[in-house]
Amino acid sequence: MRIRLHTSTRLGSLILLAAGLTLGSVSRTQDFVASSDVISGGSQLVVPLFKSRVLRLDTPAARISVGSPDIADILILRATQLYVLGQDLGTTNVLLWDSEDRLIGAVNVEVTHDLESLKEKLFELLPNEPIEVYAAQRSIVLAGEVSSIISMNAAMLIADTYLAQVATAVDAQQFEQESQSGGEDQTAGEIINLMQVGGVQQVILEIVIAEINRAELRRLNAQFNSFHLSGDWNYGGVNGGAHFPDADVGPVFGSIAPWGPAIDAFAPADMVIGNQGLFASFLDADSLFNLALDVAKTNGLSKILAEPTLTTLTGKQAYFNSGGQIAVRTSNGFGDVNTVFKDFGVSVRFTPIVLGSGLINLTIEAEVLEIVNRDPEALEFGQRKVSSTVELREGQTMALAGLIDSRLQSSIEKFPGLGSIPVLGALFRSQAYRAGETELVIMATPHLAKPIAPENIRLPTDGFVNPGDAEFYLLGRLEGRASGASPGRSAAGTSEATFGHQLD
């Protein structure tokens, strides 16, 4: 405990302050705000950090003692006036004695953050947000209901900036003395966020993935083989492959001749017609002729239309997958085989953040994964994937990704010279033509949503009627007809009810 005795020089300065004279701003401790509160023994006094107050005593005091001068600097201006300066965050007390050295009272002093200046700054920058500010020891508590995440983050940033200014204003020498004395390291505190975001915070996201794929194939593959025996000569031709295994090995020119193949046998390759084609065959005692024409023209069309709908809270991730899983075998260098399961189909993952003024921030990942080749030894997948972050207003639609892919492949194999002969040259060549076009678009539409009463929910199965025996066996119907008009069903049989969440 320390007793403050003021010298004549310091007392002279304080008298000038009490008289209302303005001194130059030499340091932060001279940011003086005059006041004239009346206190008595046992009172509680709150002083903002780095600000001062002048207090009037109901009983004259001749001597004082401050519990912690590092927290509050308290001096006697007159017998009934005290000067109090907040120097550091914390609490202390001051004891008062009269001229007869009798204890006349004790005043508890708490030095807190300058909440009024912080409140003014918050109101200036966020006038429409009812943010409440409290002090909790060295920390600052922000409470209340704000309209959006942006306003909450802005309030936190303003409070953090205020604390940063307080930290730089704290006397470094004071902390050095505390560390040397083994005291606790004092900091400016932290921000405690008790604010809540009001309004609708549930987001429904509608994703539309539309793809159309057109393919065309034209193929002409001529395969033939011909073999003829004529005396000592064997000859023929082939288009489509053949092999010539050696016949029995024996002496060719007598016993002293070298050994080798006497004659090559002829083994044509198998002729295959994939889908459509023509074939012919001729066989007599000396000749063999086979002809196969593999001719095809194929047009293909495929369409993918997926419209997943997901609902989640602001700031929370939602995931949706429509498809399945396929087992994929993997092996390491030691011959061990492991089986893992890989998802395929349509999957959507998104995280919404409700912003101010009806804006919704969306982080979206959409993927279409399909199996192209189901060979267990060489699985092949086709993938279309998009990852994007956009901002939309409620009910607006934006195309996240688009793709136009056009492919053309042409190949020809022919016998040199003969394959170039008009008309007949088709027998000596094989050719193929492949063309494909793909169009893909992915669109997203967010909505703000809130739950509805259970009695107002209509399900897609509400209008379904099981078919009777006569309808199922005789009329071939998979769905029966209701005797009266079914609620929630239109004349065309489509559902008109509202499902899940009600859109604002």
Coordinates of C-alpha atoms in Angstrom, one line a residue:
M1 CA 0.0 0.0 0.0
R2 CA 1.3 3.4 -1.0
I3 CA 0.5 6.9 0.3
R4 CA 0.5 9.6 -2.3
L5 CA 2.0 12.9 -1.1
H6 CA 1.8 15.7 -3.7
T7 CA 4.5 18.3 -4.1
S8 CA 3.9 21.9 -4.6
T9 CA 4.7 21.7 -8.4
R10 CA 2.2 18.9 -9.0
L11 CA -0.4 20.5 -6.8
G12 CA -0.1 23.7 -8.8
S13 CA -0.8 21.9 -12.0
L14 CA -3.8 20.2 -10.5
I15 CA -5.1 23.5 -9.2
L16 CA -5.0 24.8 -12.8
L17 CA -6.8 21.7 -14.0
A18 CA -9.5 22.2 -11.3
A19 CA -9.9 25.8 -12.3
G20 CA -10.8 24.7 -15.9
L21 CA -7.6 25.8 -17.6
T22 CA -6.7 23.8 -20.7
L23 CA -3.1 22.5 -20.8
G24 CA -1.3 21.2 -23.9
S25 CA -1.8 17.6 -24.7
V26 CA 1.6 16.3 -23.5
S27 CA 0.6 12.7 -23.1
R28 CA -2.4 10.4 -22.9
T29 CA -2.7 10.9 -19.1
Q30 CA -3.6 14.5 -19.6
D31 CA -6.9 13.7 -21.5
F32 CA -8.8 15.4 -18.7
V33 CA -12.6 15.3 -18.3
A34 CA -13.9 17.4 -15.5
S35 CA -16.7 16.1 -13.3
S36 CA -18.1 16.9 -9.9
D37 CA -19.6 13.7 -8.5
V38 CA -20.1 13.5 -4.7
I39 CA -18.9 10.3 -3.1
S40 CA -18.7 9.0 0.4
G41 CA -17.0 6.2 2.2
G42 CA -18.0 2.8 0.8
S43 CA -18.9 4.2 -2.7
Q44 CA -18.1 2.4 -6.0
L45 CA -16.3 4.5 -8.6
V46 CA -15.9 3.6 -12.3
V47 CA -13.3 5.5 -14.3
P48 CA -12.6 5.0 -18.1
L49 CA -9.1 4.0 -19.0
F50 CA -6.8 6.9 -19.6
K51 CA -9.4 9.4 -18.5
S52 CA -9.7 11.4 -15.3
R53 CA -12.4 12.7 -13.0
V54 CA -12.6 15.2 -10.2
L55 CA -14.8 14.0 -7.3
R56 CA -16.2 15.9 -4.3
L57 CA -16.1 14.3 -0.8
D58 CA -19.0 14.7 1.6
T59 CA -16.4 14.7 4.5
P60 CA -13.1 16.6 4.3
A61 CA -10.0 14.3 4.0
A62 CA -6.5 15.1 5.0
R63 CA -4.7 12.0 3.8
I64 CA -5.4 9.1 1.4
S65 CA -3.8 5.7 0.6
V66 CA -4.2 4.0 -2.8
G67 CA -4.1 0.2 -3.0
S68 CA -2.6 -0.1 -6.5
P69 CA -1.3 3.2 -7.9
D70 CA -0.5 1.4 -11.2
I71 CA -4.3 1.0 -11.8
A72 CA -5.5 4.5 -10.6
D73 CA -3.6 7.6 -9.8
I74 CA -5.6 9.4 -7.0
L75 CA -4.6 12.8 -5.5
I76 CA -6.1 15.3 -3.2
L77 CA -6.9 18.6 -4.8
R78 CA -8.6 20.1 -1.8
A79 CA -9.9 18.7 1.4
T80 CA -13.2 17.8 -0.3
Q81 CA -11.9 17.1 -3.9
L82 CA -10.1 14.1 -5.3
Y83 CA -8.4 13.8 -8.8
V84 CA -8.7 10.2 -10.2
L85 CA -6.9 9.1 -13.4
G86 CA -7.4 5.6 -14.8
Q87 CA -4.0 4.2 -15.8
D88 CA -4.6 0.5 -16.3
L89 CA -7.5 -2.0 -16.4
G90 CA -8.4 -3.4 -13.1
T91 CA -9.8 -2.6 -9.6
T92 CA -8.3 -1.0 -6.5
N93 CA -9.5 1.1 -3.6
V94 CA -8.5 4.3 -1.7
L95 CA -8.7 4.8 2.0
L96 CA -9.5 8.3 3.5
W97 CA -8.4 9.8 6.8
D98 CA -9.4 13.1 8.3
S99 CA -7.2 15.7 10.0
E100 CA -7.2 13.8 13.3
D101 CA -5.9 10.7 11.5
R102 CA -9.2 8.9 11.7
L103 CA -10.3 6.5 8.9
I104 CA -13.4 8.1 7.5
G105 CA -14.1 5.8 4.6
A106 CA -12.9 3.6 1.7
V107 CA -13.8 4.0 -2.0
N108 CA -13.7 1.1 -4.5
V109 CA -12.3 2.2 -7.9
E110 CA -12.7 0.2 -11.1
V111 CA -10.9 1.2 -14.3
T112 CA -12.7 -0.1 -17.4
H113 CA -12.5 0.3 -21.1
D114 CA -13.8 3.5 -22.5
L115 CA -17.1 1.9 -23.6
E116 CA -18.8 5.2 -24.5
S117 CA -16.3 5.9 -27.3
L118 CA -16.6 2.4 -28.6
K119 CA -20.4 2.7 -28.5
E120 CA -20.3 5.9 -30.4
K121 CA -18.1 4.4 -33.1
L122 CA -20.3 1.3 -33.4
F123 CA -23.4 3.6 -33.7
E124 CA -21.7 5.8 -36.3
L125 CA -20.7 2.9 -38.5
L126 CA -23.6 0.5 -37.8
P127 CA -26.5 2.8 -37.0
N128 CA -29.2 0.2 -37.6
E129 CA -27.7 -2.5 -35.4
P130 CA -28.7 -2.5 -31.7
I131 CA -25.4 -3.7 -30.4
E132 CA -24.8 -3.8 -26.7
V133 CA -21.4 -3.3 -25.2
Y134 CA -20.3 -4.5 -21.7
A135 CA -17.0 -4.7 -19.9
A136 CA -15.8 -7.9 -18.3
Q137 CA -12.5 -7.3 -16.5
R138 CA -10.0 -6.8 -19.4
S139 CA -12.4 -8.1 -22.1
I140 CA -15.2 -6.5 -24.0
V141 CA -18.5 -8.2 -24.4
L142 CA -20.6 -7.5 -27.6
A143 CA -24.3 -8.7 -27.4
G144 CA -27.5 -8.1 -29.2
E145 CA -29.2 -9.2 -32.4
V146 CA -27.7 -8.1 -35.7
S147 CA -29.2 -8.4 -39.1
S148 CA -26.4 -10.2 -40.9
I149 CA -23.1 -12.0 -40.6
I150 CA -21.5 -8.9 -42.3
S151 CA -22.7 -6.6 -39.5
M152 CA -21.4 -9.0 -36.9
N153 CA -18.0 -9.3 -38.5
A154 CA -17.8 -5.5 -38.8
A155 CA -18.6 -5.0 -35.2
M156 CA -16.0 -7.5 -34.2
L157 CA -13.4 -5.7 -36.4
I158 CA -14.2 -2.3 -34.8
A159 CA -13.9 -3.8 -31.3
D160 CA -10.6 -5.5 -32.3
T161 CA -9.3 -2.2 -33.6
Y162 CA -10.2 -0.5 -30.3
L163 CA -8.4 -3.1 -28.3
A164 CA -5.3 -2.8 -30.5
Q165 CA -5.2 1.0 -29.8
V166 CA -5.5 0.3 -26.1
A167 CA -2.7 -2.2 -26.2
T168 CA -0.3 0.2 -28.0
A169 CA -1.3 2.9 -25.5
V170 CA -0.4 0.9 -22.4
D171 CA 2.9 2.0 -20.9
A172 CA 5.6 -0.5 -22.0
Q173 CA 7.7 0.3 -19.0
Q174 CA 4.9 -0.7 -16.8
F175 CA 4.8 -4.2 -18.3
E176 CA 8.5 -4.5 -18.1
Q177 CA 8.4 -3.7 -14.4
E178 CA 5.7 -6.3 -13.9
S179 CA 7.6 -8.9 -15.8
Q180 CA 10.7 -8.2 -13.8
S181 CA 8.8 -8.4 -10.5
G182 CA 7.2 -11.7 -11.6
G183 CA 3.8 -10.3 -12.0
E184 CA 1.2 -11.5 -14.5
D185 CA 1.5 -10.3 -18.0
Q186 CA -1.2 -7.7 -18.6
T187 CA -2.9 -7.4 -22.0
A188 CA -5.7 -5.4 -23.4
G189 CA -8.1 -8.4 -23.2
E190 CA -10.2 -10.0 -25.9
I191 CA -13.6 -9.7 -27.6
I192 CA -16.3 -11.9 -26.3
N193 CA -19.0 -12.3 -29.0
L194 CA -22.5 -12.9 -27.7
M195 CA -24.2 -11.4 -30.8
Q196 CA -26.8 -13.4 -32.7
V197 CA -27.8 -13.1 -36.3
G198 CA -31.5 -12.5 -36.6
G199 CA -33.9 -13.2 -39.5
V200 CA -34.3 -16.2 -41.7
Q201 CA -31.0 -18.2 -41.6
Q202 CA -32.1 -21.4 -43.5
V203 CA -31.1 -21.5 -47.1
I204 CA -32.6 -23.8 -49.8
L205 CA -30.4 -24.3 -52.9
E206 CA -31.9 -25.6 -56.1
I207 CA -29.2 -27.0 -58.5
V208 CA -30.0 -27.8 -62.1
I209 CA -27.5 -30.0 -64.0
A210 CA -28.5 -30.5 -67.6
E211 CA -26.4 -32.3 -70.2
I212 CA -27.1 -33.7 -73.6
N213 CA -24.7 -35.9 -75.6
R214 CA -25.0 -36.7 -79.3
A215 CA -22.9 -39.3 -81.0
E216 CA -22.5 -40.6 -84.5
L217 CA -20.6 -43.6 -85.8
R218 CA -20.1 -44.8 -89.3
R219 CA -17.9 -47.9 -90.0
L220 CA -17.0 -49.9 -93.1
N221 CA -14.7 -52.9 -92.4
A222 CA -14.1 -55.3 -95.3
Q223 CA -12.5 -58.6 -94.4
F224 CA -11.7 -61.4 -96.8
N225 CA -9.3 -64.2 -97.3
S226 CA -8.5 -66.3 -100.3
F227 CA -6.4 -69.5 -100.6
H228 CA -5.8 -71.5 -103.8
L229 CA -3.8 -74.7 -104.5
S230 CA -2.3 -75.0 -108.0
G231 CA 0.4 -77.7 -108.5
D232 CA 3.5 -76.7 -106.6
W233 CA 2.1 -73.2 -105.9
N234 CA -0.1 -72.0 -103.1
Y235 CA -1.3 -68.4 -103.2
G236 CA -4.0 -66.2 -102.0
G237 CA -4.8 -62.8 -100.3
V238 CA -6.0 -61.6 -97.0
N239 CA -7.6 -58.4 -95.5
G240 CA -8.2 -58.7 -91.9
G241 CA -5.3 -60.8 -90.7
A242 CA -3.9 -64.3 -90.9
H243 CA -1.0 -66.3 -89.7
F244 CA 1.2 -69.1 -91.2
P245 CA 2.3 -71.8 -88.8
D246 CA 5.1 -74.0 -90.0
A247 CA 4.2 -77.5 -91.3
D248 CA 6.1 -80.6 -90.3
V249 CA 9.8 -80.1 -90.5
G250 CA 11.7 -82.6 -92.8
P251 CA 14.4 -82.8 -95.4
V252 CA 13.7 -80.7 -98.4
F253 CA 16.3 -81.8 -100.9
G254 CA 17.3 -85.3 -99.8
S255 CA 19.1 -86.5 -96.7
I256 CA 22.1 -84.2 -97.1
A257 CA 20.0 -81.0 -97.5
P258 CA 19.4 -78.7 -94.5
W259 CA 16.3 -79.2 -92.5
G260 CA 13.5 -76.6 -92.7
P261 CA 9.8 -76.1 -93.3
A262 CA 8.6 -77.9 -96.3
I263 CA 5.4 -75.8 -96.7
D264 CA 3.5 -73.1 -94.8
A265 CA 0.0 -73.8 -93.7
F266 CA -2.6 -71.1 -93.9
A267 CA -4.7 -70.1 -90.9
P268 CA -6.9 -67.0 -91.4
A269 CA -8.0 -64.8 -88.5
D270 CA -11.6 -65.0 -87.3
M271 CA -13.9 -62.7 -89.1
V272 CA -16.2 -60.7 -86.9
I273 CA -19.2 -58.6 -87.7
G274 CA -20.1 -56.4 -84.8
N275 CA -23.7 -55.5 -85.5
Q276 CA -24.8 -55.3 -89.1
G277 CA -23.0 -56.6 -92.2
L278 CA -22.8 -59.0 -95.2
F279 CA -20.8 -62.2 -95.6
A280 CA -20.1 -64.8 -98.4
S281 CA -18.0 -67.9 -98.7
F282 CA -16.8 -70.1 -101.6
L283 CA -15.1 -73.5 -101.3
D284 CA -14.1 -76.2 -103.9
A285 CA -11.4 -78.7 -104.2
D286 CA -8.6 -76.2 -104.8
S287 CA -9.9 -72.8 -103.6
L288 CA -11.2 -71.2 -100.5
F289 CA -12.7 -67.7 -100.4
N290 CA -14.4 -65.9 -97.5
L291 CA -15.8 -62.4 -97.4
A292 CA -17.3 -60.4 -94.5
L293 CA -18.4 -56.7 -94.7
D294 CA -18.9 -55.1 -91.3
V295 CA -21.0 -52.0 -92.1
A296 CA -22.6 -49.9 -89.4
K297 CA -24.1 -46.4 -89.0
T298 CA -25.0 -45.5 -85.4
N299 CA -26.6 -42.4 -84.0
G300 CA -26.7 -42.0 -80.2
L301 CA -28.4 -39.5 -77.9
S302 CA -28.2 -39.3 -74.1
K303 CA -29.5 -36.8 -71.6
I304 CA -28.8 -36.1 -68.0
L305 CA -31.1 -33.9 -66.0
A306 CA -30.6 -33.7 -62.2
E307 CA -32.3 -31.2 -60.0
P308 CA -31.1 -31.7 -56.4
T309 CA -32.5 -29.5 -53.7
L310 CA -30.6 -29.0 -50.4
T311 CA -31.4 -27.1 -47.2
T312 CA -29.0 -26.0 -44.5
L313 CA -28.3 -23.2 -42.0
T314 CA -26.1 -20.2 -42.9
G315 CA -22.4 -21.1 -42.5
K316 CA -23.1 -24.8 -42.4
Q317 CA -22.2 -27.2 -45.2
A318 CA -24.7 -29.5 -46.9
Y319 CA -24.0 -32.5 -49.1
F320 CA -26.2 -34.5 -51.5
N321 CA -25.4 -37.5 -53.7
S322 CA -27.6 -39.4 -56.1
G323 CA -26.0 -42.4 -57.6
G324 CA -24.2 -45.2 -56.0
Q325 CA -20.9 -46.8 -55.1
I326 CA -18.7 -49.1 -57.1
A327 CA -15.9 -51.3 -55.8
V328 CA -12.4 -50.4 -57.1
R329 CA -9.6 -52.9 -56.5
T330 CA -6.1 -51.5 -55.9
S331 CA -2.9 -53.3 -55.2
N332 CA 0.5 -52.3 -53.8
G333 CA 4.0 -53.4 -54.7
F334 CA 3.8 -56.4 -52.4
G335 CA 0.8 -58.0 -54.2
D336 CA -1.8 -57.1 -51.6
V337 CA -5.1 -56.2 -53.1
N338 CA -7.4 -53.8 -51.4
T339 CA -11.0 -52.8 -52.3
V340 CA -12.2 -49.3 -51.9
F341 CA -15.6 -47.9 -52.8
K342 CA -15.9 -44.9 -55.1
D343 CA -19.1 -42.7 -55.4
F344 CA -20.6 -42.1 -58.8
G345 CA -23.6 -40.1 -59.9
V346 CA -24.6 -36.5 -59.2
S347 CA -23.2 -34.9 -56.0
V348 CA -23.6 -31.4 -54.7
R349 CA -21.8 -29.7 -51.8
F350 CA -22.5 -26.1 -50.8
T351 CA -22.0 -23.7 -47.9
P352 CA -24.3 -20.6 -47.8
I353 CA -23.8 -17.4 -45.8
V354 CA -26.7 -15.0 -45.5
L355 CA -25.4 -11.4 -46.0
G356 CA -27.1 -8.1 -45.6
S357 CA -29.7 -6.6 -48.0
G358 CA -30.9 -10.0 -49.1
L359 CA -27.6 -11.2 -50.5
I360 CA -26.6 -14.8 -50.1
N361 CA -22.9 -15.9 -50.5
L362 CA -22.7 -19.5 -51.9
T363 CA -19.7 -21.7 -52.1
I364 CA -20.7 -24.6 -54.4
E365 CA -19.1 -27.8 -55.6
A366 CA -21.1 -29.8 -58.1
E367 CA -19.9 -33.0 -59.8
V368 CA -21.3 -35.6 -62.3
L369 CA -19.3 -38.8 -62.3
E370 CA -20.3 -41.7 -64.5
I371 CA -18.8 -45.1 -65.3
V372 CA -17.5 -45.3 -68.9
N373 CA -15.8 -48.7 -68.7
R374 CA -16.8 -51.3 -66.2
D375 CA -13.8 -53.6 -66.8
P376 CA -12.6 -54.5 -63.3
E377 CA -9.0 -54.3 -64.5
A378 CA -9.3 -50.9 -66.0
L379 CA -12.3 -48.9 -64.6
E380 CA -12.8 -45.7 -66.5
F381 CA -14.9 -42.7 -65.3
G382 CA -16.3 -39.7 -67.0
Q383 CA -16.3 -36.6 -64.8
R384 CA -17.8 -33.1 -65.0
K385 CA -17.0 -30.9 -62.0
V386 CA -17.4 -27.3 -61.0
S387 CA -16.3 -25.3 -57.9
S388 CA -17.4 -21.7 -57.6
T389 CA -18.2 -18.9 -55.1
V390 CA -20.9 -16.5 -56.0
E391 CA -23.3 -13.9 -54.4
L392 CA -26.9 -13.9 -55.4
R393 CA -30.1 -12.4 -54.1
E394 CA -32.9 -14.6 -53.0
G395 CA -34.6 -16.2 -56.0
Q396 CA -32.0 -15.2 -58.5
T397 CA -30.5 -17.8 -60.8
M398 CA -26.9 -17.9 -62.1
A399 CA -25.2 -20.3 -64.5
L400 CA -22.2 -21.6 -62.6
A401 CA -20.6 -23.5 -65.5
G402 CA -21.2 -24.3 -69.2
L403 CA -19.5 -26.6 -71.6
I404 CA -19.8 -27.2 -75.4
D405 CA -17.6 -30.1 -76.4
S406 CA -17.3 -31.3 -80.1
R407 CA -15.2 -34.2 -81.0
L408 CA -14.4 -35.8 -84.4
Q409 CA -12.3 -38.9 -85.1
S410 CA -11.6 -40.5 -88.5
S411 CA -9.4 -43.4 -89.4
I412 CA -8.7 -45.5 -92.5
E413 CA -6.6 -48.7 -93.1
K414 CA -6.0 -49.9 -96.7
F415 CA -3.9 -52.0 -98.9
P416 CA -1.5 -49.7 -100.8
G417 CA -2.6 -49.1 -104.3
L418 CA -5.5 -51.5 -104.3
G419 CA -7.3 -49.7 -101.5
S420 CA -7.5 -46.5 -103.7
I421 CA -9.3 -48.1 -106.6
P422 CA -12.9 -46.7 -106.9
V423 CA -15.7 -49.0 -105.8
L424 CA -13.6 -52.2 -105.7
G425 CA -11.1 -50.6 -103.5
A426 CA -13.5 -50.8 -100.6
L427 CA -12.7 -54.5 -100.3
F428 CA -9.1 -53.6 -99.6
R429 CA -9.6 -51.0 -96.9
S430 CA -11.3 -50.4 -93.5
Q431 CA -12.5 -47.0 -92.3
A432 CA -14.3 -45.5 -89.4
Y433 CA -15.8 -42.1 -88.6
R434 CA -16.8 -41.0 -85.1
A435 CA -18.3 -37.6 -84.1
G436 CA -19.7 -36.5 -80.8
E437 CA -21.1 -33.3 -79.3
T438 CA -21.7 -32.5 -75.6
E439 CA -23.6 -29.6 -74.1
L440 CA -23.6 -29.1 -70.3
V441 CA -24.9 -26.3 -68.1
I442 CA -25.1 -26.1 -64.3
M443 CA -27.3 -23.4 -62.7
A444 CA -28.0 -22.5 -59.0
T445 CA -30.9 -20.7 -57.3
P446 CA -30.9 -19.9 -53.6
H447 CA -34.0 -19.2 -51.4
L448 CA -34.5 -18.2 -47.8
A449 CA -36.7 -20.6 -46.1
K450 CA -38.5 -21.3 -42.8
P451 CA -40.2 -24.4 -41.5
I452 CA -44.0 -24.8 -41.9
A453 CA -46.6 -26.4 -39.8
P454 CA -46.8 -30.2 -40.2
E455 CA -50.5 -30.1 -41.1
N456 CA -49.7 -28.0 -44.2
I457 CA -47.2 -30.4 -45.7
R458 CA -48.3 -32.4 -48.8
L459 CA -46.2 -35.4 -49.9
P460 CA -45.8 -36.7 -53.4
T461 CA -47.3 -40.0 -52.2
D462 CA -50.5 -38.4 -51.0
G463 CA -52.2 -38.7 -54.4
F464 CA -51.1 -42.2 -55.1
V465 CA -53.8 -44.9 -55.2
N466 CA -52.9 -48.6 -55.4
P467 CA -54.4 -50.3 -58.5
G468 CA -57.1 -52.9 -58.1
D469 CA -56.9 -56.4 -59.6
A470 CA -58.9 -55.4 -62.6
E471 CA -56.9 -52.3 -63.2
F472 CA -53.6 -54.1 -62.8
Y473 CA -54.2 -57.4 -64.7
L474 CA -56.8 -56.3 -67.3
L475 CA -56.0 -52.7 -68.0
G476 CA -52.2 -52.8 -67.2
R477 CA -52.3 -49.8 -64.9
L478 CA -49.6 -49.3 -62.3
E479 CA -51.6 -46.6 -60.5
G480 CA -55.3 -46.7 -59.6
R481 CA -57.8 -43.9 -60.0
A482 CA -59.3 -42.3 -56.9
S483 CA -63.0 -42.2 -56.6
G484 CA -63.0 -38.4 -56.0
A485 CA -60.7 -35.5 -56.6
S486 CA -57.6 -36.1 -54.6
P487 CA -56.2 -33.0 -52.7
G488 CA -52.8 -31.9 -53.9
R489 CA -53.3 -33.5 -57.3
S490 CA -54.0 -31.7 -60.6
A491 CA -56.1 -32.9 -63.5
A492 CA -52.9 -33.9 -65.3
G493 CA -51.8 -36.0 -62.4
T494 CA -48.9 -33.9 -61.3
S495 CA -48.5 -32.7 -57.7
E496 CA -49.4 -29.1 -56.8
A497 CA -48.5 -29.3 -53.2
T498 CA -45.7 -27.6 -51.3
F499 CA -42.9 -29.9 -50.0
G500 CA -40.2 -29.5 -47.3
H501 CA -39.8 -25.8 -46.5
Q502 CA -41.9 -22.8 -47.4
L503 CA -40.2 -20.2 -49.5
D504 CA -40.5 -16.6 -48.4

